[in-house]
Short mmCIF file of C-alpha atoms in Angstrom, two decimals:
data_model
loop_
_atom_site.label_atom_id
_atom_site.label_comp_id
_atom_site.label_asym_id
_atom_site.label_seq_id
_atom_site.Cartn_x
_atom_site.Cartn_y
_atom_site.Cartn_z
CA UNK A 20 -11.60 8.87 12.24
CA UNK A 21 -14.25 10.46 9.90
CA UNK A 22 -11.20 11.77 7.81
CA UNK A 23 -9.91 8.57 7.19
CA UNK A 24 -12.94 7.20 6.50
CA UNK A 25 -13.67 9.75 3.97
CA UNK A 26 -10.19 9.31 2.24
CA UNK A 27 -10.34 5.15 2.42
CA UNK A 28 -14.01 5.25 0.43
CA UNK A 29 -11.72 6.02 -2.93
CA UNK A 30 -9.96 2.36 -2.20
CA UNK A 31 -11.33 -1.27 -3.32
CA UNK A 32 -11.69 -3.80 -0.11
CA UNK A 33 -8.39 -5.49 -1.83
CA UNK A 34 -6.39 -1.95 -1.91
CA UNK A 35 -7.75 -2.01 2.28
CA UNK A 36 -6.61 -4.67 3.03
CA UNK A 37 -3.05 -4.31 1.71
CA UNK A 38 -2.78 -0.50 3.03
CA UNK A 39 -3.76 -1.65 6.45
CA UNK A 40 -1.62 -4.75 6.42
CA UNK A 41 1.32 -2.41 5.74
CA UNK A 42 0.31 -0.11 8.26
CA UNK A 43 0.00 -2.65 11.07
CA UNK A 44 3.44 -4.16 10.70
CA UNK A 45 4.47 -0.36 10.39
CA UNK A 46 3.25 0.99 13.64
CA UNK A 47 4.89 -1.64 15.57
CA UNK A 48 8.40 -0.41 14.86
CA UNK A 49 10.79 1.98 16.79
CA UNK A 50 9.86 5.79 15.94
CA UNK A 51 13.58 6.16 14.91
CA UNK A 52 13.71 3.06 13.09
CA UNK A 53 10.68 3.99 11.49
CA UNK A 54 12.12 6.85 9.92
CA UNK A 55 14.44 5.02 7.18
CA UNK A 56 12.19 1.42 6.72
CA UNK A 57 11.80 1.23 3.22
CA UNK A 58 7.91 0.99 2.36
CA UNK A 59 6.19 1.72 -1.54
CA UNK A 60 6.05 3.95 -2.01
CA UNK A 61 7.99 5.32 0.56
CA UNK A 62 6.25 6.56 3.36
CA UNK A 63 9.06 9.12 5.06
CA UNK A 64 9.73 12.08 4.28
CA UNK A 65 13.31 11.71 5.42
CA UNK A 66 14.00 8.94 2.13
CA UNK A 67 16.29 9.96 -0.80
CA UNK A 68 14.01 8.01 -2.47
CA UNK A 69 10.87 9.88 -1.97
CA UNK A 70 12.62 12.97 -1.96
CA UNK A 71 14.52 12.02 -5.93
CA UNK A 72 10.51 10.44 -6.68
CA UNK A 73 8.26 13.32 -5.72
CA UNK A 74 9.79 16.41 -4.99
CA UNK A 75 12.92 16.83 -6.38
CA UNK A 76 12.05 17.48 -10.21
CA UNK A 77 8.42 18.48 -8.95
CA UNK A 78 6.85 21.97 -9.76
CA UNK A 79 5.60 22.19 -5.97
CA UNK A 80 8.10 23.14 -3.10
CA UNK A 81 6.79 20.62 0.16
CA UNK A 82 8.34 20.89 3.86
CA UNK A 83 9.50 17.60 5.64
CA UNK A 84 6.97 17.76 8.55
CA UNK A 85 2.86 17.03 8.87
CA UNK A 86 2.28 20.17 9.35
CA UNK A 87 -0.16 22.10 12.65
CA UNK A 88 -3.25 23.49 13.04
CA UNK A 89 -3.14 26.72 14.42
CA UNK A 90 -5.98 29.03 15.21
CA UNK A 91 -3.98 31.69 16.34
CA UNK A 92 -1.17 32.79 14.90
CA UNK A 93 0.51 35.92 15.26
CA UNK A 94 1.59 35.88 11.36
CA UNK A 95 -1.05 36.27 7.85
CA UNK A 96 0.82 33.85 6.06
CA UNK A 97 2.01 35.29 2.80
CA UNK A 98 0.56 34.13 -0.60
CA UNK A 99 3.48 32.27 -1.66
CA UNK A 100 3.19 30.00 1.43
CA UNK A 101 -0.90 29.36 1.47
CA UNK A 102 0.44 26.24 -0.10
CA UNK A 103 1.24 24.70 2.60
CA UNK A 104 0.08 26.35 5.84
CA UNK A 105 0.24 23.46 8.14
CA UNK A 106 3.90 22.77 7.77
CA UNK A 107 4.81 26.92 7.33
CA UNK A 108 3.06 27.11 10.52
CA UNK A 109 4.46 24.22 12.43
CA UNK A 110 8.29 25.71 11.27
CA UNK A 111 6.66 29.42 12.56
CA UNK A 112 5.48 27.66 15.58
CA UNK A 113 9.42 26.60 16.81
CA UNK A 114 10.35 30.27 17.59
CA UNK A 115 7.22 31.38 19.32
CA UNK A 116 7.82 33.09 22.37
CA UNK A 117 11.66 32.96 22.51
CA UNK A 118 14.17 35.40 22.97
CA UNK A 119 15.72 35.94 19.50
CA UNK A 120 17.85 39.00 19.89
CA UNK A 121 21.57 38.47 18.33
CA UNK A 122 20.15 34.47 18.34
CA UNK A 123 22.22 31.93 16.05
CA UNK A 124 20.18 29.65 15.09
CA UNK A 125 20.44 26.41 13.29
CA UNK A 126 17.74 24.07 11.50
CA UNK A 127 19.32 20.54 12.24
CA UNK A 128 18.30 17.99 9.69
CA UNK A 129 16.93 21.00 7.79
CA UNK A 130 16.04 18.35 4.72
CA UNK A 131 14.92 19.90 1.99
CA UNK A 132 14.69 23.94 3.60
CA UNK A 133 12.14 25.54 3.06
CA UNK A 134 11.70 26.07 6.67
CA UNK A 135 14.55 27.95 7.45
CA UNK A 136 13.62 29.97 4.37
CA UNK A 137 10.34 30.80 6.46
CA UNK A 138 11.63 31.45 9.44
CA UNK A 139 14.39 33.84 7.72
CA UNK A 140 11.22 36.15 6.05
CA UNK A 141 8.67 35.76 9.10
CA UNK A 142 10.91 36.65 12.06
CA UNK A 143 13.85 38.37 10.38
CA UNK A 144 16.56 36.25 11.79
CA UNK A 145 19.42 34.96 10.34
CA UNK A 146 18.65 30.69 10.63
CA UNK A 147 20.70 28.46 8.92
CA UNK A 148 20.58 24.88 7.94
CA UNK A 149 22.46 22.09 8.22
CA UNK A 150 21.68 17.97 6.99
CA UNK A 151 23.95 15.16 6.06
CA UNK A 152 22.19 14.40 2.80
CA UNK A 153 24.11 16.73 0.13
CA UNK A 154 21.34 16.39 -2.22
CA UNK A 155 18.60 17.97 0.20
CA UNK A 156 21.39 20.54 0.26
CA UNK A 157 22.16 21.32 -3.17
CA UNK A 158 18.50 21.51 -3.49
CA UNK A 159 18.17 24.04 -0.59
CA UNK A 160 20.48 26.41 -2.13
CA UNK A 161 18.97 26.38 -5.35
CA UNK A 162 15.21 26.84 -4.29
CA UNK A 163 16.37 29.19 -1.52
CA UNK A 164 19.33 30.98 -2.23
CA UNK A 165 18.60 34.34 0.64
CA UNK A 166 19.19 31.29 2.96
CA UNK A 167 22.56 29.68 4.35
CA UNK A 168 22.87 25.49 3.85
CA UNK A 169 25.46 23.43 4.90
CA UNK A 170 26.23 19.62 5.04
CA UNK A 171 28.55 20.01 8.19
CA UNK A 172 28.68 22.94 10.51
CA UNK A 173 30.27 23.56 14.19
CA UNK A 174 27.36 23.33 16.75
CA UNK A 175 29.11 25.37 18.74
CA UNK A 176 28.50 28.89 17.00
CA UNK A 177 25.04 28.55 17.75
CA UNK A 178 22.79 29.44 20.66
CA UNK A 179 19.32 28.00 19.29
CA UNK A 180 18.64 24.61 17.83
CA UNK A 181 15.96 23.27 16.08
CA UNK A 182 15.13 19.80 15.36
CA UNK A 183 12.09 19.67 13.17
CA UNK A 184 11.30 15.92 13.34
CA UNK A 185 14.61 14.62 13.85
CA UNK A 186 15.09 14.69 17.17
CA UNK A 187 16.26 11.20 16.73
CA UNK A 188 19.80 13.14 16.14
CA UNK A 189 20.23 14.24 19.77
CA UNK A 190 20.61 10.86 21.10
CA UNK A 191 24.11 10.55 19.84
CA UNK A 192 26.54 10.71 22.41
CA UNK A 193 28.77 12.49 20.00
CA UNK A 194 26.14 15.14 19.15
CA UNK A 195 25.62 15.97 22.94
CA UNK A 196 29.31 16.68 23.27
CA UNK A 197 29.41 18.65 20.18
CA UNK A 198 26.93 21.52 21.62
CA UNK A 199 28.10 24.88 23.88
CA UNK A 200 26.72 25.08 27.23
CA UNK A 201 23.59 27.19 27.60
CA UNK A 202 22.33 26.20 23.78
CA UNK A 203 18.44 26.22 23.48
CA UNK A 204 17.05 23.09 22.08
CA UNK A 205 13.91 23.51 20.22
CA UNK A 206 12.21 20.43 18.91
CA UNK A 207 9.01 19.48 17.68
CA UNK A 208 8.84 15.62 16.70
CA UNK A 209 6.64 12.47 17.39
CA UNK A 210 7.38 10.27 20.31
CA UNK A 211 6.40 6.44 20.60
CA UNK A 212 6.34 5.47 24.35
CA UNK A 213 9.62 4.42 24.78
CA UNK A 214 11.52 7.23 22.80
CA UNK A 215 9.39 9.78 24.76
CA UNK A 216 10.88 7.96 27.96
CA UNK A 217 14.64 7.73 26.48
CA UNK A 218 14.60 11.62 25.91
CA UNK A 219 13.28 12.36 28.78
CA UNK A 220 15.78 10.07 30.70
CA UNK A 221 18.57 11.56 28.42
CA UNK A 222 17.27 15.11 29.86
CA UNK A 223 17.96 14.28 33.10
CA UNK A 224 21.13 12.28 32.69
CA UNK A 225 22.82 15.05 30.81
CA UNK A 226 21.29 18.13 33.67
CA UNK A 227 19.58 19.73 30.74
CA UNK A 228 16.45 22.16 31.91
CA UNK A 229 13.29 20.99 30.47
CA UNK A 230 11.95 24.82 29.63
CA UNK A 231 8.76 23.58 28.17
CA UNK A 232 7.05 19.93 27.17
CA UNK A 233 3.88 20.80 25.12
CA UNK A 234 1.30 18.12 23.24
CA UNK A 235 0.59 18.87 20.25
CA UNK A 236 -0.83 16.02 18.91
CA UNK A 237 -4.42 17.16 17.90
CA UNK A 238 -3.14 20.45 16.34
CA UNK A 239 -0.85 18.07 14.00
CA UNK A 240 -3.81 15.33 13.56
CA UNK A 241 -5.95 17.76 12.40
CA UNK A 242 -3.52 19.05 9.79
CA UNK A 243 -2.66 15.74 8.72
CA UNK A 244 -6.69 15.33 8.17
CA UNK A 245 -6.91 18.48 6.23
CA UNK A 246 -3.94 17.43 3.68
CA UNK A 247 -5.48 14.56 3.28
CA UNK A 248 -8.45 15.97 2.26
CA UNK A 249 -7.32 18.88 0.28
CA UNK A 250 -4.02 18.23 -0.95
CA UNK A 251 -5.66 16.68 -4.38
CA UNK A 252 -7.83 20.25 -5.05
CA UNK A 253 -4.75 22.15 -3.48
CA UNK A 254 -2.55 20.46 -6.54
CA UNK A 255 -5.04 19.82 -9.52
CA UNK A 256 -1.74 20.26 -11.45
CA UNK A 257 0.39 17.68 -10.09
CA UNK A 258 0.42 14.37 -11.16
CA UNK A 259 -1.95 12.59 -8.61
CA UNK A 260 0.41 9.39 -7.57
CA UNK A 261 2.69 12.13 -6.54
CA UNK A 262 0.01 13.84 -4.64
CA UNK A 263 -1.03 10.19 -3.65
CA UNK A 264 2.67 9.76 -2.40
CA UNK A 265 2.41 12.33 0.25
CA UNK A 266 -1.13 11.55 1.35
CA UNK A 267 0.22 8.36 1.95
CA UNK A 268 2.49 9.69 4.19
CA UNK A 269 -0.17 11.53 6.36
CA UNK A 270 -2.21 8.53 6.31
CA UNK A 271 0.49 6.41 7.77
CA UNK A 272 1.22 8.66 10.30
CA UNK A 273 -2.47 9.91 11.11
CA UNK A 274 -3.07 5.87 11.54
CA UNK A 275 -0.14 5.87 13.95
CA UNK A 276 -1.39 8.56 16.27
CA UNK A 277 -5.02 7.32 15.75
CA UNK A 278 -3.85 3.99 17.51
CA UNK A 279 -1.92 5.65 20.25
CA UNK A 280 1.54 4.11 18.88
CA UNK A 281 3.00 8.14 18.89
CA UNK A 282 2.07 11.34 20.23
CA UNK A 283 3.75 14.91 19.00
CA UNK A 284 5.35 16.84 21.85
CA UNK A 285 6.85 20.07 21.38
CA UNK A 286 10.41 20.50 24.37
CA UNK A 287 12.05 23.72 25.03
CA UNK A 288 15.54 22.56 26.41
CA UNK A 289 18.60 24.60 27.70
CA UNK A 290 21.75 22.71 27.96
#
């Protein structure tokens, strides 16, 4: 809590008591539902809106996820990414220990993709991504162009899967269906209660092996707590609502896992 107190000592009692009024009513909402609500300003990083507000015309290249605090990491993160190390090393984190040889891999919901421009330069593999916004897209190419981006793609020619918080995709019945046998599921995403019981009941309906269920929740609390303390000296040039935008965004979601309402799990899956 000390990091939240810390950041909540630059707001008036007035400012308090709106941010945590808007964060109560938030946290009582469906993790999935949660990821669209409309809040100002908006406070996921899955919103067009956000995205066309602070990022898109921005001189500073951020990753859709809070990021993980990693002691030990097999990779010195290269100067162009000591920007942002939490998120680089939460996208690094997804392929740690698997089998990659002649892999096909696919970033699903790969947003705005700079991830699967990491994991491209760090491992050496070819990942591609694919999301339904064509804007994330277009922006993708541009900002990445060694990497492959699509806006629909066959499931089917790939072997691994990621889901970097959108694991809300795999519940669709169509989306199961639309997967070979024997694909790896990789996913890294927060869980309320119930959606942490719904995918684990979808597990078992569909026979899937559960390779690997990991908490991460401190690792990604903690770098939550160190954007929100840093991200202002970390991007002295950047206007600071925009810098406010995504501390907001940590903030809400730091609350969230503060209160218990969500918890970060890591799954390993084979279909």
């Amino acid at each position: 809590m000390v990091y939240i107190n810390n950041f909540m000592s630059n707001f008036t009692p007035a400012q308090l008591d709106e941010i945590f009024g808007k964060l109560s009513s938030y946290a009582k909402t469906n993790i999935r539902e949660s990821k669209v609500k409309p809040m100002n300003p908006p406070s996921s990083l899955s919103s067009s809106v956000f995205f066309e507000q602070y990022v898109k015309h921005i001189d500073w290249k951020p990753l859709q996820n809070h990021g993980l605090e990693q002691l030990h990491n097999k990779f010195n993160l290269e100067t162009i990414d000591q920007d942002w190390p939490g998120q680089i090393n939460a996208y690094l984190d997804l392929l740690t220990d698997i089998k990659l040889d002649g892999a096909n891999i696919l970033d699903v919901g790969c947003g705005w993709g700079r991830g699967v421009d990491a994991l491209r330069r760090y491992y050496d593999v070819d990942v591609h991504g694919v999301d339904i916004n064509k804007e994330f897209i277009d922006y993708a190419r541009i900002n990445y162009p060694n990497s492959k981006y699509f806006v629909d793609i066959d499931y089917k020619e790939y072997d691994v899967l990621l889901f970097m918080n959108s694991m809300h995709l795999i519940f669709s019945h169509k989306f199961i269906h639309s997967i070979a046998p024997g694909t790896l599921l990789i996913v890294s995403d927060f869980f309320t209660p119930d959606t942490y019981e719904e995918f684990k009941n979808m597990i078992e309906i569909e026979k899937f092996d559960c390779l690997l269920e990991k908490d991460q929740t401190e690792a990604v609390m903690k770098a939550m707590s160190r954007d929100i303390d840093t991200l202002s000296k970390r991007f002295n040039t950047i206007q600071p609502h925009i810098v406010n935008a995504y501390k907001h965004v940590q903030l809400n979601q730091l609350y969230q896992s503060e209160i218990g309402h969500s918890k970060h799990y890591k799954f390993v899956i084979q279909t």
